[in-house]
PDB file of C-alpha atoms in Angstrom:
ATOM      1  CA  UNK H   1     -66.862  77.683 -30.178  1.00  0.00           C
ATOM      2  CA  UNK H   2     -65.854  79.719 -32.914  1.00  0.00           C
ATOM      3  CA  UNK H   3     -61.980  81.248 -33.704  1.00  0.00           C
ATOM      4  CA  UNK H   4     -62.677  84.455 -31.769  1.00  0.00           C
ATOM      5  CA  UNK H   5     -64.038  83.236 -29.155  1.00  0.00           C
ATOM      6  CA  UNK H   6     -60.746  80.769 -28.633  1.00  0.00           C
ATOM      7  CA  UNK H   7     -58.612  84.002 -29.193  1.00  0.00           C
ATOM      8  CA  UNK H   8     -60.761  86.097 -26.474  1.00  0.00           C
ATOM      9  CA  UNK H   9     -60.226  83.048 -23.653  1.00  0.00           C
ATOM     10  CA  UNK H  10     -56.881  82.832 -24.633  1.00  0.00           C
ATOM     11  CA  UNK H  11     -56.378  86.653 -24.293  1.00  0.00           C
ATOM     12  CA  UNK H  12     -57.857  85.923 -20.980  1.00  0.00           C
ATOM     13  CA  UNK H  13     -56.281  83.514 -19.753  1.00  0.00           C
ATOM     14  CA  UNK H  14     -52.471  85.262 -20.607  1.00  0.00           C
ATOM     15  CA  UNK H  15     -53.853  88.455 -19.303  1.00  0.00           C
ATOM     16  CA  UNK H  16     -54.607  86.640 -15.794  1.00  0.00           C
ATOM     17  CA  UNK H  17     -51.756  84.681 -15.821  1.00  0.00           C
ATOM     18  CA  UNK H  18     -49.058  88.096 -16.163  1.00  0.00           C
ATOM     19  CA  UNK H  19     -51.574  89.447 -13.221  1.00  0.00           C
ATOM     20  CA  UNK H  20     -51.415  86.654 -11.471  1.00  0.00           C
ATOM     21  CA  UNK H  21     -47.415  86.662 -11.726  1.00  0.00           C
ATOM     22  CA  UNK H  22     -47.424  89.947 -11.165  1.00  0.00           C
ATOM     23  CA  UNK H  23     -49.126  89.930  -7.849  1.00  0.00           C
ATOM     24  CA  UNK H  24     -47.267  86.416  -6.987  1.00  0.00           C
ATOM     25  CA  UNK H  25     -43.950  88.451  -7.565  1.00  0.00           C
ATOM     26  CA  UNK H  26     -44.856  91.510  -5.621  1.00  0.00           C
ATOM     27  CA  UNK H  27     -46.071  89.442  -3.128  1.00  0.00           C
ATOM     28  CA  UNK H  28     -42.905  87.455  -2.528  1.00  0.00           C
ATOM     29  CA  UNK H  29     -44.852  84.610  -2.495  1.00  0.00           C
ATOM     30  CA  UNK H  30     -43.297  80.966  -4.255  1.00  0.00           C
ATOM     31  CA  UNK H  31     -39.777  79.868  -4.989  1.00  0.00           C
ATOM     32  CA  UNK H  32     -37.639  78.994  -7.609  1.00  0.00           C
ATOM     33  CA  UNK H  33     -39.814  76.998 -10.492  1.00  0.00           C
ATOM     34  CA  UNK H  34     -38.842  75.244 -13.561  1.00  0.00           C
ATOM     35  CA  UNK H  35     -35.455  77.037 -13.817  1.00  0.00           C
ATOM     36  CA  UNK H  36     -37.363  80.784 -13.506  1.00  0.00           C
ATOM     37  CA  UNK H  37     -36.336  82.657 -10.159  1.00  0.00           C
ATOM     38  CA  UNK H  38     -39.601  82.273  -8.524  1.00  0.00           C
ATOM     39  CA  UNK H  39     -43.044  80.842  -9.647  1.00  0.00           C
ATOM     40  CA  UNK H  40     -44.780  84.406 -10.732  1.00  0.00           C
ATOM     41  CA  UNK H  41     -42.071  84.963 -13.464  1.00  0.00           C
ATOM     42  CA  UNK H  42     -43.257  81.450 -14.921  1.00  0.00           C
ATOM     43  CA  UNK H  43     -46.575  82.307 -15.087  1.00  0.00           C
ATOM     44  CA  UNK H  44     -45.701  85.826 -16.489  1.00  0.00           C
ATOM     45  CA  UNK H  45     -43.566  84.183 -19.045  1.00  0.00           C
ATOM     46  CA  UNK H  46     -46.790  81.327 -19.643  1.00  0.00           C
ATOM     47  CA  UNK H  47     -48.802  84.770 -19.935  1.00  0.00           C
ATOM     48  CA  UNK H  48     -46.796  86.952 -22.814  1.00  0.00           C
ATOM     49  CA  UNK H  49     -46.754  83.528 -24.315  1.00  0.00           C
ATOM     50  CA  UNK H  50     -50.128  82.471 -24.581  1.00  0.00           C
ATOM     51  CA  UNK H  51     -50.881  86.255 -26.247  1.00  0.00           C
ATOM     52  CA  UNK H  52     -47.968  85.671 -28.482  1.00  0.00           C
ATOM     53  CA  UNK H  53     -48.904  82.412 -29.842  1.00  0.00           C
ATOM     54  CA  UNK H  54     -52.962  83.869 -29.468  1.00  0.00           C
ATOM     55  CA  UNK H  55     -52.022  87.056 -31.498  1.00  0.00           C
ATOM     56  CA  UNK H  56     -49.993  85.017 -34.384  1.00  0.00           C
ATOM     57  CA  UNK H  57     -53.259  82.475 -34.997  1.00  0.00           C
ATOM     58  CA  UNK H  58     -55.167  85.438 -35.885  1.00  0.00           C
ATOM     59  CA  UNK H  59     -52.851  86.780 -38.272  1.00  0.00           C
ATOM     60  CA  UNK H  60     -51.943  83.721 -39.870  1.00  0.00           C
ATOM     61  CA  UNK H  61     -55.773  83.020 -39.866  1.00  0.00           C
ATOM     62  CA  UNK H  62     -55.430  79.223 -40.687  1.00  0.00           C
ATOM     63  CA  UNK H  63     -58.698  77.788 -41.484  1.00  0.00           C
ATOM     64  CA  UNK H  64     -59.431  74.563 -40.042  1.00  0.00           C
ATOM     65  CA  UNK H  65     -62.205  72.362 -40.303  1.00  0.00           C
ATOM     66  CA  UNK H  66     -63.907  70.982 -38.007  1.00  0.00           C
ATOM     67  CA  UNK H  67     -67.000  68.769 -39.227  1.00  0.00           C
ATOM     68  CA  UNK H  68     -69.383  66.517 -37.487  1.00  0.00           C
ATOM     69  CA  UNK H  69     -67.033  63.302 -37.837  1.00  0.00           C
ATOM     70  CA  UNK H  70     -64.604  64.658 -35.897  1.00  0.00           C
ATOM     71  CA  UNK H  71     -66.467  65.905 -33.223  1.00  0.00           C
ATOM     72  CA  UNK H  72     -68.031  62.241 -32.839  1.00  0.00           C
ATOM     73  CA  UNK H  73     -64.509  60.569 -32.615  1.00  0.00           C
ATOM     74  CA  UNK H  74     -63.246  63.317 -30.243  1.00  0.00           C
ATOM     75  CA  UNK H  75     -66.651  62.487 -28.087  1.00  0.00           C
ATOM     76  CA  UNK H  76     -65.379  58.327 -28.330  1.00  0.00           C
ATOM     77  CA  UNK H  77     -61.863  59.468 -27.076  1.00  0.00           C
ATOM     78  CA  UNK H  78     -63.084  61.299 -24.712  1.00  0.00           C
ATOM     79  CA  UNK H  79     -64.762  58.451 -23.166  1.00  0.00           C
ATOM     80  CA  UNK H  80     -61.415  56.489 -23.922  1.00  0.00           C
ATOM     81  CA  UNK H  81     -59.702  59.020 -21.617  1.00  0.00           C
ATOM     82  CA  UNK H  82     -62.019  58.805 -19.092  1.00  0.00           C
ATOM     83  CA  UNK H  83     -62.100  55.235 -18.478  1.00  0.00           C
ATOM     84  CA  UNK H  84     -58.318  55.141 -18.714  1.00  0.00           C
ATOM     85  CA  UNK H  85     -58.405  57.558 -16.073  1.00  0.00           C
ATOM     86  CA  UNK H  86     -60.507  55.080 -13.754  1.00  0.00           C
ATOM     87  CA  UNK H  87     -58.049  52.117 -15.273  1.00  0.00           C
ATOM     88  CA  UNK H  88     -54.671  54.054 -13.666  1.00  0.00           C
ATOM     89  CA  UNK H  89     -56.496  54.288 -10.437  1.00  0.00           C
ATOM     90  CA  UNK H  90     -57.404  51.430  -9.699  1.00  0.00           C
ATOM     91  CA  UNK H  91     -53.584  50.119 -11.207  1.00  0.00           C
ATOM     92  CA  UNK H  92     -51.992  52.707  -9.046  1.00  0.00           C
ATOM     93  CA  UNK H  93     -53.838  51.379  -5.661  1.00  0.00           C
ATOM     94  CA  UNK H  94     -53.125  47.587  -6.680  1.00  0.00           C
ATOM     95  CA  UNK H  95     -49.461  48.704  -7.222  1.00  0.00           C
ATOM     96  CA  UNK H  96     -49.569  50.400  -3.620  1.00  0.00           C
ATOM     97  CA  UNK H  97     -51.202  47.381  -2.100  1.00  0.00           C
ATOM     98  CA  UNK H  98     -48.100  45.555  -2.954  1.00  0.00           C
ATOM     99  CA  UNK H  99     -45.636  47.875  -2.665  1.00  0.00           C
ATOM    100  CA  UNK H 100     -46.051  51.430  -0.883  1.00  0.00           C
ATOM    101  CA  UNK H 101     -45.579  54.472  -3.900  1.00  0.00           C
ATOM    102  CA  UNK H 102     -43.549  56.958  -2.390  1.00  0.00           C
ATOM    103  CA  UNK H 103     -44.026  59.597  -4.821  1.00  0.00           C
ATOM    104  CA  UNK H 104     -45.297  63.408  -4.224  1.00  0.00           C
ATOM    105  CA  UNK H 105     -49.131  63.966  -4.584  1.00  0.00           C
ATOM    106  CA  UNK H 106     -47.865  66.570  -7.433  1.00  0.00           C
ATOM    107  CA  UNK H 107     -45.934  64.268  -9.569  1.00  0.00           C
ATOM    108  CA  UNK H 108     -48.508  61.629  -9.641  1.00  0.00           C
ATOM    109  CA  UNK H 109     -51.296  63.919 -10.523  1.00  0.00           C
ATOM    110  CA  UNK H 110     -48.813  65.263 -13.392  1.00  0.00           C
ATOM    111  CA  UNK H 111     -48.145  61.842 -14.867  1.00  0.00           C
ATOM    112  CA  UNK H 112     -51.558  60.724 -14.657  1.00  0.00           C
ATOM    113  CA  UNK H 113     -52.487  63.927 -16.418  1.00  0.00           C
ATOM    114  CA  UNK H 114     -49.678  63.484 -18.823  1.00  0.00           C
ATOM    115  CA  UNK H 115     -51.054  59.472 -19.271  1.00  0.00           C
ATOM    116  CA  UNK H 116     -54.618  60.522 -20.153  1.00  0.00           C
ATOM    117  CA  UNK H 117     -53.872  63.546 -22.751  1.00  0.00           C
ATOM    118  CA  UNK H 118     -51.728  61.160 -24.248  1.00  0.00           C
ATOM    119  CA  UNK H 119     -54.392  57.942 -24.018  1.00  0.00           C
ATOM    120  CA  UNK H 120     -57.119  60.916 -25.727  1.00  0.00           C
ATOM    121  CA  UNK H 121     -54.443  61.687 -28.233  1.00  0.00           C
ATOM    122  CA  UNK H 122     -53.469  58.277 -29.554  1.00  0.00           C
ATOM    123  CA  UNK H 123     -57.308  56.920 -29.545  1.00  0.00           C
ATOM    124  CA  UNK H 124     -58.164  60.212 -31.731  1.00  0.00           C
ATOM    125  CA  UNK H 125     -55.759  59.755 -34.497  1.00  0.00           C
ATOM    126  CA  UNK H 126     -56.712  55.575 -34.412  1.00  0.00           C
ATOM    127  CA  UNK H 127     -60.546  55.958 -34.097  1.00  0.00           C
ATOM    128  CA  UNK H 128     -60.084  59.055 -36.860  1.00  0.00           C
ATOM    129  CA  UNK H 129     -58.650  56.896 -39.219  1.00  0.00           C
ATOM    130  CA  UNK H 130     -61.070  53.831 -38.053  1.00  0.00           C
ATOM    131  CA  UNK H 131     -64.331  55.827 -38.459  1.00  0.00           C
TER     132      UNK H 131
ATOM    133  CA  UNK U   1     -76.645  52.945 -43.682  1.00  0.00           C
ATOM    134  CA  UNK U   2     -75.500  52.057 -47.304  1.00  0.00           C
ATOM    135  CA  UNK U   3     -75.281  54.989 -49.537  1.00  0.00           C
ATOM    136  CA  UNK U   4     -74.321  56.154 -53.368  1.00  0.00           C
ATOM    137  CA  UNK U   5     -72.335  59.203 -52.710  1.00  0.00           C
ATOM    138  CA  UNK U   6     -69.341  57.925 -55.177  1.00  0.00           C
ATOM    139  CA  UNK U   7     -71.849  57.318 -57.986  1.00  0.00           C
ATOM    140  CA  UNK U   8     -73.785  60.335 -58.287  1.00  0.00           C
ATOM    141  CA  UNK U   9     -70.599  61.990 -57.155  1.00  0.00           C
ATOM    142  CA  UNK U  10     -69.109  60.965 -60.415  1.00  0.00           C
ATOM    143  CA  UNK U  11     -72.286  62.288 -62.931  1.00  0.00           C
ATOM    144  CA  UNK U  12     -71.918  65.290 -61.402  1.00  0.00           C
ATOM    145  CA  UNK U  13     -68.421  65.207 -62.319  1.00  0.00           C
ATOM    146  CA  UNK U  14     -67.450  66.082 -58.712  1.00  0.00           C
ATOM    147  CA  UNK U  15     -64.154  65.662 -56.739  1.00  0.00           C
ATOM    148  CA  UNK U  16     -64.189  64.276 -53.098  1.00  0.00           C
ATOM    149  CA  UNK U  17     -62.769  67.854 -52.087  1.00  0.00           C
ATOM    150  CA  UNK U  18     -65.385  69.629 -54.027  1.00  0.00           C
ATOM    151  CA  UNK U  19     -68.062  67.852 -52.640  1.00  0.00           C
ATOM    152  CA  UNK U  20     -66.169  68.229 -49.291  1.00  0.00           C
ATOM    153  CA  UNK U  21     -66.033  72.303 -50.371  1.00  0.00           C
ATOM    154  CA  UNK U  22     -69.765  72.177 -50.555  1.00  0.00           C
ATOM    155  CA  UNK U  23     -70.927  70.656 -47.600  1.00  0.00           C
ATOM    156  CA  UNK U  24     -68.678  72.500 -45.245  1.00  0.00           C
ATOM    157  CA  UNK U  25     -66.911  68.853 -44.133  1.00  0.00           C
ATOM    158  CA  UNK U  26     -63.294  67.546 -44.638  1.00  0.00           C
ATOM    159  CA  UNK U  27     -62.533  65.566 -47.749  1.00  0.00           C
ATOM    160  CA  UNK U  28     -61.610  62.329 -45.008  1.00  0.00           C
ATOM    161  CA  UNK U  29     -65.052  62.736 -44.141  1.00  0.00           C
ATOM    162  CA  UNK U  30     -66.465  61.715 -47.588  1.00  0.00           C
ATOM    163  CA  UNK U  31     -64.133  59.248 -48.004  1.00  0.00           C
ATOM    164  CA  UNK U  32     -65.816  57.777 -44.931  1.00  0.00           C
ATOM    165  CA  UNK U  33     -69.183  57.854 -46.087  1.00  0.00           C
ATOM    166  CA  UNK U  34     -68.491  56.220 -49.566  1.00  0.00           C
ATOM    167  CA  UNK U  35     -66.547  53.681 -47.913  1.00  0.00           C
ATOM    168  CA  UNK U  36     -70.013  53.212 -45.065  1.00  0.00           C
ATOM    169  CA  UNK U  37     -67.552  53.526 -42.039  1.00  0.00           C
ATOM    170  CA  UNK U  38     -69.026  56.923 -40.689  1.00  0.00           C
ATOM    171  CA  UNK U  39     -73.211  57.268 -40.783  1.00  0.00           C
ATOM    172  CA  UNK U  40     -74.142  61.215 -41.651  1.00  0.00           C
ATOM    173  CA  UNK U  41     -76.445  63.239 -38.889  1.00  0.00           C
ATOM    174  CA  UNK U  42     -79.404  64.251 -40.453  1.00  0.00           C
ATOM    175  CA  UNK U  43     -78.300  67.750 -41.461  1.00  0.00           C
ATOM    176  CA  UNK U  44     -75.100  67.041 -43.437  1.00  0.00           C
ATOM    177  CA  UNK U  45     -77.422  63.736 -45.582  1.00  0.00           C
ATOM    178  CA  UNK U  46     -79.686  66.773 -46.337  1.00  0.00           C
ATOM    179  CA  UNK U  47     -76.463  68.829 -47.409  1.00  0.00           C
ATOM    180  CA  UNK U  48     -74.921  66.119 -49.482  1.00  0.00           C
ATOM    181  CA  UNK U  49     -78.272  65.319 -51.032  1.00  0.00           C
ATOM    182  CA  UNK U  50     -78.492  68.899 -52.458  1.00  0.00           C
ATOM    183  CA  UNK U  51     -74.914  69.219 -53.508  1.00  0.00           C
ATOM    184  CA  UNK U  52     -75.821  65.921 -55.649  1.00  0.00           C
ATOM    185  CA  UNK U  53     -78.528  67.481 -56.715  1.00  0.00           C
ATOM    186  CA  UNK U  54     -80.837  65.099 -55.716  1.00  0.00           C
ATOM    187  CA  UNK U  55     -84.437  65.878 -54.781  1.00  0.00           C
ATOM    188  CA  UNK U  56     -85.232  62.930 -52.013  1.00  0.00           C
ATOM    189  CA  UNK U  57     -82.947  62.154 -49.557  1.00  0.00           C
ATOM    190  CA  UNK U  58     -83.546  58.676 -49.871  1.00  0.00           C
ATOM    191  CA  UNK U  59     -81.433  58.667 -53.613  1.00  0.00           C
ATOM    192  CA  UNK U  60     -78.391  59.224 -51.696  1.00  0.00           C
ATOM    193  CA  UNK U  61     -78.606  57.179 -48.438  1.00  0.00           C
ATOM    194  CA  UNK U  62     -80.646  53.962 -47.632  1.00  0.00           C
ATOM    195  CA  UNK U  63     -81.161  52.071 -44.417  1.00  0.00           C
ATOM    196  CA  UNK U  64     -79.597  48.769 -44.288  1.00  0.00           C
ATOM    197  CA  UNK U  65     -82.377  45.570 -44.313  1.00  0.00           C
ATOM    198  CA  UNK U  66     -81.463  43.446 -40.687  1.00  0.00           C
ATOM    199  CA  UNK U  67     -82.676  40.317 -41.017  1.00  0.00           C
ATOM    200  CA  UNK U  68     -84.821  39.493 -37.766  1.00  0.00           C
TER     201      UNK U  68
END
């Protein structure tokens, strides 16, 4: 995928989100979110954002490389991710099996999102300096 | 793979970055292919062969003997 192709998704996906906030806020519909007054000014703030930071990267136009090598380690860390992903699974239902989580469905699936960018993140940098 | 990149890098009086420049890869990239930690796809050993200057393939990289 190419730079303008990245800018035209991410042109996309700020034009849907201040739509999408839009309609949420005409709508009525959500509640107060992440200190905004209800959840459709978020996403219209995530929205002028995303074109903001979209719109800079093409006028900055920072060249960056990326060759075969690092494709191949971000493939390995992918694979890294995903088997830590099966790894806090099967933790989290051992864990339960002992002692019940009480913890909403949300919040879990955010930290184990969280714990897997952060497991591809770390094993990119190591198996980038490795390979 | 074992290869000679540093070597005929250095007749052709040629800088890890300028290679780098030529082959359309990152200068860490080189770096691990004269140090034999990263093995080249097929495309970027023909690349790197004509950026040495080279006419066969096989002056820049070599397959490893395995004993059996």
């Amino acid at each position: 995928m190419n730079g303008k192709n990245k800018s035209y998704w991410k042109y996309i996906f700020g034009i849907a989100m201040i739509i999408l906030g839009g309609l949420l806020t005409y709508f009525n519909i959500g509640k107060e979110f992440l200190g905004f007054l209800t959840t459709g000014y978020f996403l219209f703030y995530v929205g002028v954002i995303t074109i903001f930071i979209a719109t800079l990267q093409i006028v900055k136009e920072d060249k960056k490389i990326v060759d075969e090598r690092m494709e191949f380690v971000a493939a390995k860390a992918s694979r890294i991710a995903f088997m830590a992903i099966l790894l806090f699974a099967f933790v989290i239902v051992i864990i339960d099996s002992m002692e019940s989580i009480n913890i909403r469905g949300t919040y879990l699936m955010t930290y184990l999102i969280c714990g897997t960018v952060l497991v591809y993140f770390v094993s990119y940098k190591l198996l980038l300096k490795v390979n | 793979m074992k290869n000679n990149i540093a070597e005929l890098r250095d007749k052709c009086n040629m800088t890890q970055q300028a290679l780098a420049d030529k082959v359309y890869v990152t200068r860490q990239t080189i770096l691990s292919l004269e140090y034999g930690r990263y093995n080249p796809s097929l495309e970027l050993a023909y690349r790197i062969t004509k950026a040495l200057k080279q006419k066969h393939i096989e002056n820049v990289f070599q397959l490893k003997t395995i004993a059996l």
